[in-house]
mmCIF file of C-alpha atoms in Angstrom:
data_model
loop_
_atom_site.group_PDB
_atom_site.id
_atom_site.type_symbol
_atom_site.label_atom_id
_atom_site.label_comp_id
_atom_site.label_asym_id
_atom_site.label_seq_id
_atom_site.Cartn_x
_atom_site.Cartn_y
_atom_site.Cartn_z
ATOM 1 C CA MET A 1 0.538 42.599 -7.864
ATOM 2 C CA ALA A 2 -0.693 44.233 -4.569
ATOM 3 C CA VAL A 3 2.025 43.738 -1.515
ATOM 4 C CA ALA A 4 0.950 44.576 2.016
ATOM 5 C CA ARG A 5 3.440 45.859 4.662
ATOM 6 C CA GLY A 6 4.155 43.556 7.683
ATOM 7 C CA ASP A 7 4.126 46.145 10.245
ATOM 8 C CA ALA A 8 1.032 47.854 8.521
ATOM 9 C CA ARG A 9 -2.085 47.938 11.447
ATOM 10 C CA ALA A 10 -5.024 45.561 10.269
ATOM 11 C CA GLU A 11 -8.208 48.222 9.779
ATOM 12 C CA ARG A 12 -10.926 48.320 11.703
ATOM 13 C CA PRO A 13 -14.083 47.347 10.913
ATOM 14 C CA ARG A 14 -16.647 50.456 10.382
ATOM 15 C CA ARG A 15 -19.811 51.091 11.746
ATOM 16 C CA GLY A 16 -20.681 54.389 9.602
ATOM 17 C CA GLY A 17 -19.396 57.185 9.552
ATOM 18 C CA PRO A 18 -16.019 58.703 8.300
ATOM 19 C CA ARG A 19 -12.804 56.546 8.229
ATOM 20 C CA ASP A 20 -10.749 59.147 9.644
ATOM 21 C CA ALA A 21 -13.569 59.456 12.689
ATOM 22 C CA ALA A 22 -12.328 55.161 12.587
ATOM 23 C CA ASP A 23 -9.176 55.133 12.115
ATOM 24 C CA ASP A 24 -8.258 57.453 14.817
ATOM 25 C CA PRO A 25 -7.264 55.933 17.810
ATOM 26 C CA ALA A 26 -9.243 58.636 19.787
ATOM 27 C CA SER A 27 -11.863 57.121 18.670
ATOM 28 C CA ALA A 28 -11.252 54.400 21.421
ATOM 29 C CA LEU A 29 -12.563 56.663 24.144
ATOM 30 C CA ASP A 30 -16.554 57.239 24.581
ATOM 31 C CA GLY A 31 -16.850 61.067 23.892
ATOM 32 C CA ASN A 32 -13.566 62.421 23.678
ATOM 33 C CA PRO A 33 -14.214 65.755 22.177
ATOM 34 C CA LEU A 34 -11.005 65.025 19.921
ATOM 35 C CA ARG A 35 -12.237 62.332 17.986
ATOM 36 C CA GLN A 36 -11.530 64.238 15.288
ATOM 37 C CA LEU A 37 -9.219 67.668 14.617
ATOM 38 C CA GLY A 38 -8.884 69.932 11.707
ATOM 39 C CA VAL A 39 -8.258 73.412 11.309
ATOM 40 C CA ILE A 40 -10.538 75.490 13.360
ATOM 41 C CA GLY A 41 -11.994 78.879 13.970
ATOM 42 C CA PRO A 42 -10.960 81.669 17.034
ATOM 43 C CA GLY A 43 -14.534 80.786 17.773
ATOM 44 C CA ALA A 44 -14.468 76.955 17.536
ATOM 45 C CA VAL A 45 -10.930 76.932 19.537
ATOM 46 C CA LEU A 46 -13.242 78.658 22.417
ATOM 47 C CA ASP A 47 -16.389 75.951 21.840
ATOM 48 C CA SER A 48 -13.592 72.889 22.218
ATOM 49 C CA ALA A 49 -12.487 74.552 25.131
ATOM 50 C CA PHE A 50 -15.663 74.178 27.248
ATOM 51 C CA ALA A 51 -16.286 70.386 25.745
ATOM 52 C CA LEU A 52 -13.307 69.239 26.732
ATOM 53 C CA LEU A 53 -14.153 71.158 30.127
ATOM 54 C CA ARG A 54 -17.570 68.780 30.177
ATOM 55 C CA PHE A 55 -15.529 65.967 29.519
ATOM 56 C CA ARG A 56 -14.274 65.054 33.014
ATOM 57 C CA PHE A 57 -15.314 68.496 35.232
ATOM 58 C CA GLY A 58 -14.729 66.118 38.094
ATOM 59 C CA ARG A 59 -11.055 64.852 37.440
ATOM 60 C CA LEU A 60 -9.997 69.152 36.584
ATOM 61 C CA LEU A 61 -11.776 69.898 39.207
ATOM 62 C CA ALA A 62 -9.543 68.222 41.406
ATOM 63 C CA LEU A 63 -6.662 68.939 39.841
ATOM 64 C CA THR A 64 -7.668 72.847 39.750
ATOM 65 C CA ALA A 65 -7.983 71.683 43.787
ATOM 66 C CA VAL A 66 -4.838 70.915 44.584
ATOM 67 C CA VAL A 67 -3.465 74.084 43.414
ATOM 68 C CA VAL A 68 -5.783 76.612 44.447
ATOM 69 C CA VAL A 69 -6.813 75.978 47.975
ATOM 70 C CA PRO A 70 -2.980 76.256 49.115
ATOM 71 C CA ALA A 71 -2.976 79.480 47.157
ATOM 72 C CA GLN A 72 -6.526 80.713 48.692
ATOM 73 C CA ALA A 73 -4.868 79.624 51.694
ATOM 74 C CA LEU A 74 -2.150 82.233 52.260
ATOM 75 C CA ASP A 75 -4.799 84.634 50.580
ATOM 76 C CA LEU A 76 -6.882 84.543 53.495
ATOM 77 C CA VAL A 77 -3.826 84.377 56.412
ATOM 78 C CA MET A 78 -2.216 87.337 54.956
ATOM 79 C CA ALA A 79 -6.015 88.998 54.305
ATOM 80 C CA LEU A 80 -6.572 88.554 57.929
ATOM 81 C CA ARG A 81 -3.188 89.939 58.986
ATOM 82 C CA PHE A 82 -3.190 93.478 57.078
ATOM 83 C CA GLY A 83 -7.277 93.380 56.815
ATOM 84 C CA THR A 84 -9.559 94.152 54.483
ATOM 85 C CA PRO A 85 -11.233 97.080 52.845
ATOM 86 C CA SER A 86 -15.668 96.882 53.369
ATOM 87 C CA THR A 87 -15.839 99.618 50.909
ATOM 88 C CA ALA A 88 -18.323 99.328 47.334
ATOM 89 C CA GLU A 89 -16.280 100.886 45.348
ATOM 90 C CA ASP A 90 -14.227 96.750 45.948
ATOM 91 C CA LEU A 91 -16.623 94.757 44.712
ATOM 92 C CA PRO A 92 -15.388 92.382 41.824
ATOM 93 C CA GLN A 93 -13.972 93.750 38.609
ATOM 94 C CA LEU A 94 -12.250 92.685 35.582
ATOM 95 C CA GLN A 95 -9.463 92.566 36.684
ATOM 96 C CA LEU A 96 -5.750 92.211 34.526
ATOM 97 C CA LEU A 97 -3.355 91.009 36.645
ATOM 98 C CA ASP A 98 -6.345 88.905 39.456
ATOM 99 C CA THR A 99 -6.022 91.577 42.345
ATOM 100 C CA GLY A 100 -7.736 93.802 44.316
ATOM 101 C CA SER A 101 -6.288 93.472 47.894
ATOM 102 C CA SER A 102 -4.924 96.681 50.099
ATOM 103 C CA LEU A 103 -1.694 93.928 50.919
ATOM 104 C CA PRO A 104 1.236 95.757 50.682
ATOM 105 C CA PHE A 105 4.003 95.555 47.573
ATOM 106 C CA TRP A 106 5.883 92.280 48.240
ATOM 107 C CA SER A 107 2.909 90.064 50.257
ATOM 108 C CA THR A 108 0.900 90.747 46.734
ATOM 109 C CA LEU A 109 3.724 89.537 44.511
ATOM 110 C CA THR A 110 3.749 86.685 46.479
ATOM 111 C CA VAL A 111 0.508 86.224 46.285
ATOM 112 C CA LEU A 112 0.050 86.557 42.325
ATOM 113 C CA ALA A 113 3.257 84.892 42.053
ATOM 114 C CA LEU A 114 1.978 81.421 43.437
ATOM 115 C CA ARG A 115 -1.085 81.859 41.158
ATOM 116 C CA ALA A 116 0.662 81.906 38.127
ATOM 117 C CA ILE A 117 2.753 78.536 38.970
ATOM 118 C CA GLY A 118 -0.804 76.698 39.976
ATOM 119 C CA LEU A 119 -1.963 78.334 36.904
ATOM 120 C CA PHE A 120 0.709 76.507 34.250
ATOM 121 C CA LEU A 121 0.897 73.583 36.754
ATOM 122 C CA LEU A 122 -2.905 73.115 36.052
ATOM 123 C CA GLY A 123 -1.873 74.281 32.233
ATOM 124 C CA MET A 124 0.254 71.665 32.124
ATOM 125 C CA ALA A 125 -1.701 68.956 34.113
ATOM 126 C CA VAL A 126 -4.127 69.668 31.285
ATOM 127 C CA GLY A 127 -1.804 69.636 28.360
ATOM 128 C CA VAL A 128 -1.193 65.228 30.128
ATOM 129 C CA LEU A 129 -5.482 65.014 29.793
ATOM 130 C CA VAL A 130 -5.608 66.033 26.370
ATOM 131 C CA ALA A 131 -2.046 64.104 25.092
ATOM 132 C CA GLY A 132 -4.121 60.717 26.546
ATOM 133 C CA TRP A 133 -6.991 61.617 24.886
ATOM 134 C CA LEU A 134 -4.969 62.149 20.997
ATOM 135 C CA ASP A 135 -3.922 58.513 21.843
ATOM 136 C CA GLY A 136 -7.428 56.823 23.211
ATOM 137 C CA ARG A 137 -6.179 57.136 27.285
ATOM 138 C CA ASP A 138 -7.639 57.848 29.873
ATOM 139 C CA GLU A 139 -4.665 59.643 32.610
ATOM 140 C CA THR A 140 -6.020 58.783 35.878
ATOM 141 C CA PHE A 141 -5.739 61.354 38.733
ATOM 142 C CA GLY A 142 -2.871 60.040 39.285
ATOM 143 C CA THR A 143 -0.932 59.552 36.419
ATOM 144 C CA VAL A 144 -1.519 63.302 35.493
ATOM 145 C CA VAL A 145 -0.282 64.732 39.321
ATOM 146 C CA GLY A 146 3.030 62.287 39.229
ATOM 147 C CA ALA A 147 3.613 63.892 35.284
ATOM 148 C CA VAL A 148 3.399 67.386 35.982
ATOM 149 C CA ALA A 149 5.612 66.341 39.018
ATOM 150 C CA ARG A 150 7.943 65.108 36.760
ATOM 151 C CA ARG A 151 8.502 67.989 35.025
ATOM 152 C CA ALA A 152 8.103 70.987 37.314
ATOM 153 C CA TRP A 153 11.278 72.249 36.994
ATOM 154 C CA VAL A 154 10.123 73.533 34.143
ATOM 155 C CA VAL A 155 8.186 76.532 36.292
ATOM 156 C CA PRO A 156 9.394 78.483 37.792
ATOM 157 C CA VAL A 157 12.547 79.550 35.107
ATOM 158 C CA VAL A 158 9.524 79.730 32.396
ATOM 159 C CA VAL A 159 6.369 81.058 34.338
ATOM 160 C CA LEU A 160 9.658 84.178 35.345
ATOM 161 C CA VAL A 161 10.434 85.037 31.874
ATOM 162 C CA ALA A 162 7.030 85.516 30.796
ATOM 163 C CA GLY A 163 5.205 86.875 33.389
ATOM 164 C CA THR A 164 8.330 89.387 33.588
ATOM 165 C CA ALA A 165 7.716 89.857 29.806
ATOM 166 C CA ARG A 166 3.787 90.560 30.626
ATOM 167 C CA PHE A 167 4.365 92.769 32.797
ATOM 168 C CA ALA A 168 6.787 95.038 31.152
ATOM 169 C CA ALA A 169 4.385 94.810 28.194
ATOM 170 C CA ALA A 170 2.003 95.923 30.792
ATOM 171 C CA CYS A 171 3.511 98.285 32.178
ATOM 172 C CA ALA A 172 3.848 100.509 28.775
ATOM 173 C CA GLY A 173 0.021 100.084 28.203
ATOM 174 C CA GLY A 174 -3.299 97.582 29.372
ATOM 175 C CA VAL A 175 -2.932 95.996 25.346
ATOM 176 C CA GLY A 176 0.728 95.223 25.746
ATOM 177 C CA PHE A 177 -0.143 92.612 28.018
ATOM 178 C CA PHE A 178 -2.447 90.099 26.104
ATOM 179 C CA LEU A 179 0.330 91.436 22.549
ATOM 180 C CA VAL A 180 2.267 89.493 24.740
ATOM 181 C CA ASP A 181 -0.115 87.051 26.228
ATOM 182 C CA ALA A 182 -0.914 86.041 22.840
ATOM 183 C CA LEU A 183 2.710 84.083 21.728
ATOM 184 C CA LEU A 184 3.054 82.754 25.387
ATOM 185 C CA PHE A 185 -0.447 81.640 26.727
ATOM 186 C CA ILE A 186 0.785 78.331 25.274
ATOM 187 C CA ALA A 187 3.730 77.548 27.107
ATOM 188 C CA ALA A 188 2.387 75.120 29.617
ATOM 189 C CA PRO A 189 0.732 72.275 27.656
ATOM 190 C CA ILE A 190 3.864 72.239 25.545
ATOM 191 C CA ALA A 191 5.982 71.640 28.238
ATOM 192 C CA ALA A 192 4.115 68.666 29.901
ATOM 193 C CA VAL A 193 2.999 67.294 25.677
ATOM 194 C CA GLU A 194 6.377 67.156 24.499
ATOM 195 C CA ARG A 195 8.093 67.399 27.818
ATOM 196 C CA SER A 196 10.430 69.974 26.952
ATOM 197 C CA GLY A 197 13.092 72.412 28.905
ATOM 198 C CA PRO A 198 11.991 76.215 29.973
ATOM 199 C CA TRP A 199 13.915 77.633 27.336
ATOM 200 C CA ALA A 200 12.828 74.921 24.393
ATOM 201 C CA THR A 201 9.132 75.373 25.875
ATOM 202 C CA LEU A 202 9.244 79.850 25.543
ATOM 203 C CA GLY A 203 10.919 79.164 21.288
ATOM 204 C CA ARG A 204 8.209 76.481 20.285
ATOM 205 C CA SER A 205 5.546 78.398 21.919
ATOM 206 C CA LEU A 206 6.708 81.708 20.315
ATOM 207 C CA ARG A 207 6.811 79.205 16.962
ATOM 208 C CA LEU A 208 3.295 78.619 17.048
ATOM 209 C CA THR A 209 1.830 81.229 17.767
ATOM 210 C CA ARG A 210 3.706 84.057 15.359
ATOM 211 C CA SER A 211 2.401 81.453 12.695
ATOM 212 C CA ALA A 212 -0.938 82.258 13.393
ATOM 213 C CA TYR A 213 -1.026 85.092 15.648
ATOM 214 C CA GLY A 214 -4.017 87.318 14.713
ATOM 215 C CA ASN A 215 -5.577 83.992 15.577
ATOM 216 C CA ALA A 216 -3.946 83.909 19.438
ATOM 217 C CA LEU A 217 -4.015 87.244 19.818
ATOM 218 C CA VAL A 218 -8.439 86.391 19.349
ATOM 219 C CA ILE A 219 -8.246 83.270 21.501
ATOM 220 C CA CYS A 220 -6.328 84.795 24.288
ATOM 221 C CA VAL A 221 -8.338 87.476 24.362
ATOM 222 C CA GLY A 222 -11.781 86.032 24.600
ATOM 223 C CA GLY A 223 -10.296 83.352 27.226
ATOM 224 C CA PHE A 224 -9.506 86.579 29.041
ATOM 225 C CA VAL A 225 -13.101 88.402 28.489
ATOM 226 C CA ILE A 226 -14.921 84.572 29.349
ATOM 227 C CA ALA A 227 -12.673 83.758 32.521
ATOM 228 C CA SER A 228 -13.479 87.622 32.953
ATOM 229 C CA VAL A 229 -17.294 87.036 33.098
ATOM 230 C CA VAL A 230 -17.723 83.660 34.589
ATOM 231 C CA ARG A 231 -16.139 85.331 37.984
ATOM 232 C CA VAL A 232 -17.666 87.964 37.769
ATOM 233 C CA ALA A 233 -21.539 86.765 37.268
ATOM 234 C CA LEU A 234 -20.359 84.525 40.404
ATOM 235 C CA ALA A 235 -18.940 86.795 42.603
ATOM 236 C CA LEU A 236 -20.369 90.354 41.931
ATOM 237 C CA GLY A 237 -24.034 89.159 43.308
ATOM 238 C CA PRO A 238 -23.169 88.116 46.791
ATOM 239 C CA ALA A 239 -20.451 90.965 47.088
ATOM 240 C CA ALA A 240 -23.461 93.428 46.050
ATOM 241 C CA LEU A 241 -25.641 91.460 48.526
ATOM 242 C CA ILE A 242 -23.570 92.245 51.780
ATOM 243 C CA SER A 243 -22.445 95.936 50.992
ATOM 244 C CA MET A 244 -26.353 96.969 50.627
ATOM 245 C CA LEU A 245 -27.389 95.903 53.402
ATOM 246 C CA GLY A 246 -24.057 97.114 55.559
ATOM 247 C CA LEU A 247 -22.272 94.499 57.589
ATOM 248 C CA PRO A 248 -19.505 94.496 59.374
ATOM 249 C CA GLU A 249 -16.094 93.543 57.051
ATOM 250 C CA GLY A 250 -15.569 89.992 58.126
ATOM 251 C CA TRP A 251 -18.884 89.282 56.242
ATOM 252 C CA MET A 252 -17.096 90.782 52.572
ATOM 253 C CA LEU A 253 -14.089 88.657 53.853
ATOM 254 C CA VAL A 254 -15.954 85.240 53.490
ATOM 255 C CA VAL A 255 -17.930 86.475 50.206
ATOM 256 C CA GLU A 256 -14.518 87.854 48.722
ATOM 257 C CA GLN A 257 -12.786 84.608 49.834
ATOM 258 C CA ALA A 258 -15.827 82.088 48.956
ATOM 259 C CA GLY A 259 -15.694 84.213 44.734
ATOM 260 C CA SER A 260 -12.363 83.538 44.719
ATOM 261 C CA LEU A 261 -13.340 79.906 44.361
ATOM 262 C CA THR A 262 -14.589 80.404 41.466
ATOM 263 C CA ARG A 263 -10.819 80.084 40.173
ATOM 264 C CA LEU A 264 -11.972 76.692 40.558
ATOM 265 C CA ILE A 265 -14.353 77.045 37.798
ATOM 266 C CA THR A 266 -11.847 79.633 35.848
ATOM 267 C CA LEU A 267 -8.074 78.047 36.001
ATOM 268 C CA PRO A 268 -10.034 74.663 34.264
ATOM 269 C CA LEU A 269 -11.043 76.489 31.791
ATOM 270 C CA ILE A 270 -8.735 78.685 31.313
ATOM 271 C CA ALA A 271 -6.086 76.205 30.891
ATOM 272 C CA CYS A 272 -8.774 74.081 28.081
ATOM 273 C CA ILE A 273 -8.293 76.957 25.796
ATOM 274 C CA ALA A 274 -4.689 77.352 26.495
ATOM 275 C CA ALA A 275 -4.545 73.448 25.368
ATOM 276 C CA ARG A 276 -6.858 73.962 22.636
ATOM 277 C CA ALA A 277 -5.421 76.525 21.376
ATOM 278 C CA TYR A 278 -1.820 74.048 21.019
ATOM 279 C CA ILE A 279 -3.631 71.727 19.040
ATOM 280 C CA ASP A 280 -5.046 73.770 17.243
ATOM 281 C CA LEU A 281 -1.982 76.012 16.298
ATOM 282 C CA ARG A 282 -0.062 72.407 15.532
ATOM 283 C CA CYS A 283 -3.187 72.113 13.195
ATOM 284 C CA ARG A 284 -1.950 74.976 11.264
ATOM 285 C CA ALA A 285 1.509 74.978 11.276
ATOM 286 C CA GLU A 286 2.471 71.467 10.843
ATOM 287 C CA GLY A 287 -0.251 69.968 10.258
ATOM 288 C CA PHE A 288 -0.913 68.245 12.642
ATOM 289 C CA ASP A 289 -4.001 66.533 12.147
ATOM 290 C CA LEU A 290 -3.133 64.972 8.684
ATOM 291 C CA LEU A 291 0.310 63.672 10.287
ATOM 292 C CA ARG A 292 -2.351 61.644 12.689
ATOM 293 C CA ARG A 293 -4.698 60.537 9.956
ATOM 294 C CA GLN A 294 -1.099 59.383 7.907
ATOM 295 C CA GLU A 295 -0.180 57.194 11.697
ATOM 296 C CA ALA A 296 -3.100 56.288 11.634
ATOM 297 C CA ARG A 297 -2.859 54.569 7.958
ATOM 298 C CA ALA A 298 0.751 52.765 8.615
ATOM 299 C CA LEU A 299 1.559 55.450 5.582
ATOM 300 C CA VAL A 300 4.063 56.721 7.700
ATOM 301 C CA ALA A 301 7.570 55.227 9.693
#
């Protein structure tokens, strides 16, 4: 005797392709890069992050500008006040802490803190977008900003604790930075998607990354290398040209600040890598993709 569940979802007509794609709520959004989920390798995670970046690039660019432009304006004011080096040795490099200025220690620390907070806020914004895409929604710019603003109280504690841990590890050796960062780099999307407090966010990040630490480490290092190469490729050419032509220091300052705007591309890419890694780690540790398929078929309450 067949029995129909009263709370079962009506099955959608199949137009071809696997049933998983048709039943997944994410398939309701055209071009959704999260339409099909599953356990993938680190290389595929990085590739999927580029797909997330391309999917709503304009919206991600606008969200990035909200956090980058104020920090960039402060950086420019400090550079104008304290001066900027004009030697050829100050060309952009692969730098762990993303600063090559000659600013006083506390000014440099302030700029780094603002950048860390900005990156965390952007990571939360991408987390809100990704959560919507998983459910077949395309969150608007205002909705994302509002959701991040309501969770902004989490940011100072997480950034302070994670930044201290990364700095201590970096002092013990450059490799130590990545060993610790691999445990914490998905904290921003966790805080947004799971709406957890600062300590719960950090604990959740540690549990997920430790379950597949090797993959998390490869993704973390790979994301750093890709973002650094993109930034250097976009900034090195103009800076080298100014240096060879022997133009005044003011030109070098303008080029350095313009080169810093490459963060409008690298920062959302880093945030997309963290968000995609968070989804993959959940699939590995919790079978997140399988749970979504069960829910789509009304197999779980």
